[in-house]
Coordinates of C-alpha atoms and ligand atoms in Angstrom, one line a residue:
M22 CA 67.9 45.3 98.1
A23 CA 67.6 48.1 100.7
T24 CA 63.9 49.6 101.3
E25 CA 63.5 52.9 101.8
S26 CA 62.7 54.2 105.1
T27 CA 63.1 57.8 105.3
T28 CA 60.9 60.2 103.5
M29 CA 62.6 61.5 100.2
R30 CA 64.4 65.1 100.6
N31 CA 64.9 67.5 98.4
I32 CA 68.4 69.0 98.0
Y33 CA 69.2 71.2 95.3
L34 CA 73.1 71.0 94.2
D35 CA 72.8 73.1 90.9
H36 CA 73.3 76.5 91.9
N37 CA 75.3 77.1 88.7
A38 CA 72.6 76.6 86.8
T39 CA 70.2 79.1 88.8
T40 CA 69.5 80.2 92.4
P41 CA 66.3 80.8 94.3
V42 CA 65.5 84.7 94.6
H43 CA 66.7 85.6 98.1
P44 CA 64.0 86.9 100.4
E45 CA 65.7 90.6 100.7
V46 CA 65.9 90.4 96.8
L47 CA 62.2 89.8 96.5
E48 CA 61.2 92.5 99.0
A49 CA 63.3 95.2 97.2
M50 CA 61.5 94.1 93.9
L51 CA 57.9 94.2 94.9
P52 CA 57.1 97.9 95.0
Y53 CA 58.1 98.1 91.0
F54 CA 55.6 95.6 90.1
S55 CA 52.3 97.6 92.0
R56 CA 53.1 101.0 93.6
K57 CA 56.1 102.2 91.7
F58 CA 55.2 100.7 88.4
G59 CA 56.6 103.8 86.2
N60 CA 58.2 103.8 83.0
A61 CA 61.7 105.1 84.0
S62 CA 61.3 107.3 80.3
S63 CA 58.3 109.0 81.3
M64 CA 58.4 112.7 82.2
H65 CA 55.8 113.0 85.1
S66 CA 56.3 112.1 88.6
S67 CA 55.6 108.4 88.7
G68 CA 58.4 108.0 85.6
R69 CA 60.9 110.4 87.5
E70 CA 60.6 107.9 90.4
A71 CA 61.4 104.9 88.4
K72 CA 64.2 106.9 86.8
A73 CA 65.4 107.8 90.5
A74 CA 65.3 104.0 91.4
L75 CA 67.1 103.2 87.9
E76 CA 69.8 105.5 88.6
D77 CA 70.3 104.4 92.5
A78 CA 70.5 101.0 91.6
R79 CA 73.2 102.0 88.8
A80 CA 74.9 103.8 91.5
G81 CA 74.9 101.0 93.9
C82 CA 76.0 98.2 91.4
A83 CA 78.8 100.6 90.6
R84 CA 80.0 101.0 94.1
I85 CA 80.1 97.4 94.7
L86 CA 81.6 96.3 91.3
G87 CA 84.3 99.0 91.3
C88 CA 83.6 101.2 88.4
R89 CA 81.6 104.2 87.6
D90 CA 77.9 104.5 87.1
S91 CA 78.1 105.6 83.6
E92 CA 80.0 102.2 82.8
I93 CA 77.0 100.0 83.6
V94 CA 74.2 99.2 81.0
F95 CA 71.5 97.0 82.4
T96 CA 70.7 94.0 80.0
S97 CA 68.4 90.7 80.1
G98 CA 71.0 89.1 81.5
G99 CA 74.5 86.9 81.1
T100 CA 73.6 85.6 77.7
E101 CA 72.6 89.3 76.1
S102 CA 75.7 91.0 77.9
D103 CA 78.1 88.4 76.3
N104 CA 76.5 88.8 72.6
Y105 CA 76.7 93.0 73.2
A106 CA 80.1 92.6 74.4
V107 CA 81.5 90.4 71.6
K108 CA 79.6 91.2 68.5
G109 CA 79.3 95.1 69.8
A110 CA 83.2 95.1 70.3
A111 CA 84.0 93.1 67.1
F112 CA 81.9 95.1 64.8
A113 CA 82.6 98.4 66.3
N114 CA 86.4 98.0 66.0
R115 CA 86.1 96.0 62.5
N116 CA 87.8 98.9 60.2
R117 CA 90.9 98.5 62.8
G118 CA 91.0 94.7 62.5
K119 CA 89.2 91.6 62.0
H120 CA 90.5 89.2 64.5
V121 CA 89.3 87.9 68.1
I122 CA 90.8 85.5 70.3
T123 CA 88.9 83.1 72.8
S124 CA 89.1 80.0 74.3
P125 CA 87.6 76.8 73.8
I126 CA 86.0 76.4 77.3
E127 CA 83.3 79.4 76.9
H128 CA 79.8 79.5 77.6
H129 CA 77.7 79.1 74.4
A130 CA 76.5 82.9 74.9
V131 CA 80.0 83.8 73.6
S132 CA 81.1 80.9 71.6
V133 CA 78.2 81.0 69.3
S134 CA 78.7 84.8 69.1
C135 CA 82.3 84.0 68.0
E136 CA 80.9 81.3 65.4
F137 CA 78.8 84.1 64.2
L138 CA 81.7 86.6 63.9
E139 CA 83.4 83.8 61.7
K140 CA 80.3 83.7 59.4
E141 CA 80.8 87.4 59.2
G142 CA 84.4 87.5 58.1
F143 CA 86.3 87.5 61.2
G144 CA 89.1 85.4 62.3
V145 CA 88.9 83.6 65.5
T146 CA 91.5 82.0 67.4
Y147 CA 90.6 79.3 70.4
L148 CA 93.4 79.3 72.9
P149 CA 94.0 76.0 74.5
V150 CA 93.7 75.3 78.1
D151 CA 95.8 72.9 80.0
S152 CA 94.4 69.7 81.9
Q153 CA 93.4 72.0 84.9
G154 CA 91.3 74.0 82.6
I155 CA 93.4 77.0 82.5
V156 CA 94.5 79.3 79.8
D157 CA 98.3 79.9 79.7
P158 CA 99.0 83.6 79.3
D159 CA 102.0 82.7 77.1
Q160 CA 99.7 81.3 74.5
L161 CA 97.3 84.6 74.5
R162 CA 100.7 86.5 74.3
K163 CA 102.1 84.4 71.0
S164 CA 98.4 84.6 69.5
L165 CA 97.8 88.1 69.5
R166 CA 98.2 89.8 65.9
P167 CA 98.3 93.4 64.9
D168 CA 94.5 93.2 63.8
T169 CA 93.3 91.6 67.1
T170 CA 90.8 93.9 68.6
L171 CA 88.9 91.6 71.3
V172 CA 90.1 89.0 73.5
T173 CA 87.2 87.2 75.3
I174 CA 88.0 84.6 78.2
M175 CA 85.7 83.8 81.0
H176 CA 86.4 84.6 84.6
A177 CA 85.2 81.5 85.9
N178 CA 83.7 78.3 84.2
N179 CA 80.2 77.1 84.8
E180 CA 80.9 73.5 84.6
T181 CA 84.2 73.2 86.6
G182 CA 84.3 76.5 88.5
V183 CA 87.8 77.0 87.3
I184 CA 89.1 80.6 87.7
Q185 CA 91.4 82.1 85.0
D186 CA 93.9 84.6 86.0
V187 CA 92.0 87.4 84.1
K188 CA 94.3 90.4 85.4
E189 CA 97.3 89.0 83.9
L190 CA 95.4 88.0 80.8
V191 CA 94.1 91.7 80.4
R192 CA 97.9 93.0 80.7
I193 CA 98.8 91.1 78.0
A194 CA 96.0 91.7 75.7
H195 CA 96.3 95.4 76.4
E196 CA 100.0 95.5 75.5
A197 CA 99.2 94.5 72.0
G198 CA 96.4 97.1 72.0
A199 CA 93.1 94.4 72.1
L200 CA 90.2 94.9 74.0
F201 CA 89.5 92.6 76.8
H202 CA 86.1 91.0 77.6
T203 CA 85.2 88.4 80.5
D204 CA 81.9 86.6 81.3
A205 CA 81.9 87.2 85.2
V206 CA 78.8 85.2 85.5
Q207 CA 79.8 82.3 87.8
T208 CA 82.6 84.6 90.0
T209 CA 80.3 87.2 90.6
G210 CA 78.8 86.9 94.3
K211 CA 81.1 83.9 94.7
I212 CA 84.6 85.8 94.8
A213 CA 85.4 89.1 95.5
Y214 CA 87.0 91.2 92.9
S215 CA 86.7 94.5 91.5
I216 CA 86.4 95.7 87.8
S217 CA 89.3 98.4 88.1
E218 CA 91.9 95.9 89.5
L219 CA 91.1 93.2 87.0
G220 CA 91.4 96.0 84.1
C221 CA 89.1 94.5 81.7
D222 CA 87.1 96.4 79.2
L223 CA 83.9 94.7 79.4
L224 CA 82.5 92.5 81.9
S225 CA 79.1 90.3 82.0
I226 CA 77.0 89.7 85.2
S227 CA 73.6 87.6 85.6
A228 CA 71.5 88.1 88.4
H229 CA 69.9 84.9 88.7
K230 CA 73.1 83.0 89.3
L231 CA 73.6 85.1 92.5
Y232 CA 70.0 84.7 94.1
G233 CA 68.5 87.4 91.9
P234 CA 65.9 87.2 89.5
K235 CA 66.0 85.6 86.0
G236 CA 66.0 87.8 83.1
V237 CA 68.1 90.8 84.0
G238 CA 72.1 91.4 84.3
L239 CA 74.6 94.1 83.2
L240 CA 77.4 94.8 80.8
F241 CA 80.1 96.9 82.4
I242 CA 81.8 99.0 79.5
K243 CA 85.1 100.8 80.4
S244 CA 84.3 104.5 79.4
G245 CA 85.6 105.2 76.0
T246 CA 85.4 101.7 74.8
K247 CA 84.2 101.5 71.0
I248 CA 81.2 99.4 71.2
Q249 CA 78.4 99.2 68.8
A250 CA 74.8 99.1 70.3
W251 CA 73.2 95.7 69.4
N252 CA 69.5 96.0 70.4
Q253 CA 68.4 99.1 69.0
G254 CA 65.2 101.4 69.2
G255 CA 64.8 104.3 71.9
G256 CA 67.4 106.0 73.3
H257 CA 67.6 104.1 76.7
E258 CA 70.7 103.5 78.5
R259 CA 72.1 106.3 77.1
G260 CA 71.8 105.0 73.5
R261 CA 73.5 101.7 74.2
R262 CA 70.7 99.3 75.0
A263 CA 67.0 100.3 73.7
G264 CA 63.9 98.7 75.6
T265 CA 62.1 99.7 78.5
E266 CA 64.0 99.4 81.8
N267 CA 63.3 96.4 83.9
V268 CA 63.3 98.5 87.0
A269 CA 62.0 95.6 89.2
G270 CA 64.6 93.2 88.0
I271 CA 67.6 96.0 88.3
A272 CA 66.5 96.7 91.8
G273 CA 66.6 93.0 92.4
L274 CA 70.1 92.6 90.9
T275 CA 71.4 95.6 93.0
R276 CA 70.0 94.1 96.4
A277 CA 71.5 90.5 95.1
L278 CA 75.0 92.2 94.8
E279 CA 74.8 93.8 98.0
I280 CA 73.8 90.7 99.7
A281 CA 76.6 88.8 98.0
A282 CA 79.4 91.3 99.1
R283 CA 77.7 91.9 102.4
D284 CA 78.0 88.0 103.3
M285 CA 80.7 86.9 101.1
A286 CA 83.4 86.1 103.7
K287 CA 80.9 83.9 105.7
E288 CA 79.5 82.4 102.7
T289 CA 82.9 81.4 101.3
A290 CA 84.1 79.6 104.3
K291 CA 80.7 77.7 104.5
L292 CA 81.0 76.7 100.9
N293 CA 84.6 75.9 100.9
S294 CA 83.9 73.6 103.7
L295 CA 81.2 72.1 102.3
T296 CA 83.0 71.2 99.1
T297 CA 85.9 69.9 101.0
R298 CA 83.5 67.5 103.2
F299 CA 81.7 66.3 100.2
Y300 CA 85.0 65.4 98.1
E301 CA 86.7 64.0 100.9
R302 CA 83.9 61.9 102.1
L303 CA 83.0 60.8 98.4
R304 CA 86.8 59.7 97.8
E305 CA 86.5 57.4 101.0
C306 CA 83.4 55.6 100.0
V307 CA 83.6 55.8 96.1
P308 CA 86.5 54.2 94.1
D309 CA 87.6 55.6 90.6
I310 CA 86.5 59.1 90.6
H311 CA 88.2 62.1 88.9
I312 CA 87.6 65.3 90.0
N313 CA 87.8 67.7 86.9
G314 CA 89.5 71.2 86.6
S315 CA 92.4 72.9 88.9
L316 CA 91.1 72.1 92.8
E317 CA 92.8 75.3 94.2
K318 CA 91.9 78.0 91.2
R319 CA 88.0 77.5 91.7
V320 CA 85.3 79.3 92.8
P321 CA 84.1 77.8 96.5
N322 CA 80.8 76.3 95.4
T323 CA 81.9 73.9 92.5
L324 CA 83.0 70.3 92.0
N325 CA 82.9 68.8 88.7
I326 CA 83.2 64.8 89.2
S327 CA 83.8 61.7 86.6
F328 CA 82.6 58.3 87.8
K329 CA 84.5 55.8 86.0
G330 CA 82.2 53.5 84.0
V331 CA 79.0 55.8 84.6
E332 CA 77.2 57.6 82.2
G333 CA 76.6 61.0 83.8
E334 CA 72.9 61.4 82.4
A335 CA 72.2 58.2 84.1
M336 CA 73.7 59.5 87.4
I337 CA 71.5 62.7 87.0
L338 CA 68.0 60.8 86.5
S339 CA 69.2 58.5 89.5
L340 CA 69.8 61.2 91.9
D341 CA 66.9 63.0 90.7
M342 CA 64.6 59.9 91.6
K343 CA 66.1 60.3 95.1
G344 CA 65.5 64.4 95.4
I345 CA 68.7 65.3 94.6
S346 CA 69.6 68.0 91.7
V347 CA 72.7 68.2 89.9
S348 CA 73.9 68.5 86.6
S349 CA 76.2 67.0 83.9
G350 CA 78.0 69.6 81.7
S351 CA 76.1 72.9 81.2
A352 CA 72.1 73.0 81.4
C353 CA 72.0 74.5 77.6
T354 CA 73.8 71.3 76.0
S355 CA 71.8 68.7 78.4
G356 CA 69.5 67.0 76.4
T357 CA 72.0 66.3 74.0
T358 CA 74.6 63.0 74.2
Q359 CA 77.7 65.1 73.4
A360 CA 80.2 64.8 75.6
S361 CA 81.4 68.4 77.5
H362 CA 83.3 70.9 75.1
V363 CA 84.7 72.1 78.3
L364 CA 86.0 68.4 79.5
I365 CA 87.0 67.5 76.1
A366 CA 89.4 70.8 75.6
M367 CA 90.9 69.7 79.0
G368 CA 92.0 66.7 77.3
L369 CA 89.8 64.5 79.4
P370 CA 89.1 61.0 77.8
G371 CA 85.3 60.5 76.1
E372 CA 84.5 58.2 78.5
L373 CA 85.5 60.0 81.7
A374 CA 83.8 63.3 79.9
H375 CA 80.8 61.3 79.7
G376 CA 80.6 60.3 83.0
S377 CA 80.9 63.9 84.4
V378 CA 78.5 65.4 87.4
R379 CA 78.6 68.9 88.4
F380 CA 77.7 69.7 92.0
S381 CA 77.1 73.2 92.6
F382 CA 76.2 74.1 96.5
G383 CA 74.5 77.2 97.6
R384 CA 73.4 79.0 100.5
S385 CA 70.2 76.5 101.3
N386 CA 72.8 73.4 101.7
S387 CA 73.9 72.0 105.1
E388 CA 76.6 69.4 106.3
E389 CA 73.6 67.0 106.6
D390 CA 72.8 67.5 103.2
I391 CA 76.4 66.7 102.3
D392 CA 76.5 63.2 104.1
Y393 CA 73.4 62.2 102.9
V394 CA 74.1 63.1 99.1
V395 CA 77.7 61.2 99.9
D396 CA 75.5 58.3 100.9
I397 CA 73.0 58.4 97.8
V398 CA 75.7 59.0 95.4
A399 CA 77.9 55.9 96.6
Q400 CA 75.0 53.8 96.6
E401 CA 73.9 55.1 93.0
V402 CA 77.4 54.8 91.7
Q403 CA 77.4 51.2 92.6
R404 CA 74.0 50.1 91.4
L405 CA 75.1 51.7 88.1
R406 CA 78.3 50.2 87.7
N407 CA 77.0 46.7 88.4
I408 CA 75.0 47.1 85.6
S409 CA 77.4 48.6 83.4
P410 CA 79.5 46.9 80.8
L411 CA 82.1 49.6 80.7
Y412 CA 83.2 49.4 84.4
T413 CA 86.0 47.3 85.4
K414 CA 87.9 48.3 88.8
S415 CA 91.3 49.9 88.3
G416 CA 93.9 47.8 89.3
N417 CA 96.5 48.8 91.9
Ligands
PLP3 C1 74.3 81.3 83.1 C2 75.4 81.8 82.2 C3 75.4 82.7 81.1 C4 73.8 83.0 80.7 O1 73.3 83.8 81.8 P1 71.7 84.3 81.6 O2 71.4 85.2 82.3 O3 71.1 83.2 82.1 O4 71.3 84.3 80.2 C5 76.7 82.9 80.3 N1 77.8 82.8 81.0 C6 77.9 81.8 82.1 C7 79.1 81.3 82.5 C8 77.0 81.3 82.7 O5 77.1 80.4 83.9

């Protein structure tokens, strides 16, 4: 047995679950907790100051995302944006039809909203994905019907990082007269895109996945899109989302988007180099590993890897003991022993789906971290395989 000689390091490799608030984001938020605490609906000067900050933020977001100010509704995050988009669009258009199309790899915010629609009498079609985690545009074309009002397919998957060809999928949905929603929570801040170029009608964003605060996000609603308000009350957000606006959070989200856009080229290059280094070194030291999802059509920070004969949960716990934070599947489903719905939909055998670990890198990670993590992962995989009744080395 080797003895631990080094002091424990803490390495966070779970940036798809959440990210730390960037110092410049925190700075942008602070005045709205103290000096500038006004309610944006108040008529007095303190309220008008908050209202001005809110509208400046909206303009800032619109500029970066490539849409109009009036097309942005601020929400409490990705989950609310997805719920609003899916239920709001389906209900507002239900006189035209009650059929919705989605994929089997969506975040639960979308998939459970679709299940709700099914209980409310809507029909939902789940398009298959291939072994690389990609939706075939032809399958969408074949599934569209005259009563299809909405297609909801995510931009990049949170577990695998695989990116869909949203632009092409939107074109096909629009030919058939259906609206298109995409959950862009995992692409925003990681890859450059413009909403007008994607062409979608609805798009969800969450601040805390891009170094912004938790509990704030936005939904892009293309002007003219029929959508039913879901959060009801006062006339905030032009009657589309009631509730006193989270001005501090919204200022933080806006700053986070600005920083992501400013640093995109540099960060992408760094993340590509880190993930490539990690994967190549890991392949050298650990036999019988399998990368899940397309390596090419992928956000630059995510690698989902299955270790034959090892339980994902066991890996997470043993890496955690060494100060390394990773996850298996999505955070929302951990605690249950079910294999990832995403990996199962991709046709991964149960054994490999159970042995999957998601490494999602970010700003704080260095090359040194990578080399350290590879060593620890190699050591832990070997230890777990030695005690695993499931593992027999693949013959060759
Ligand atoms: C995290 C996440 C969400 C949920 O966003 P919250 O702001 O945490 O509610 C939705 N979709 C995807 C793809 C995510 O990764």
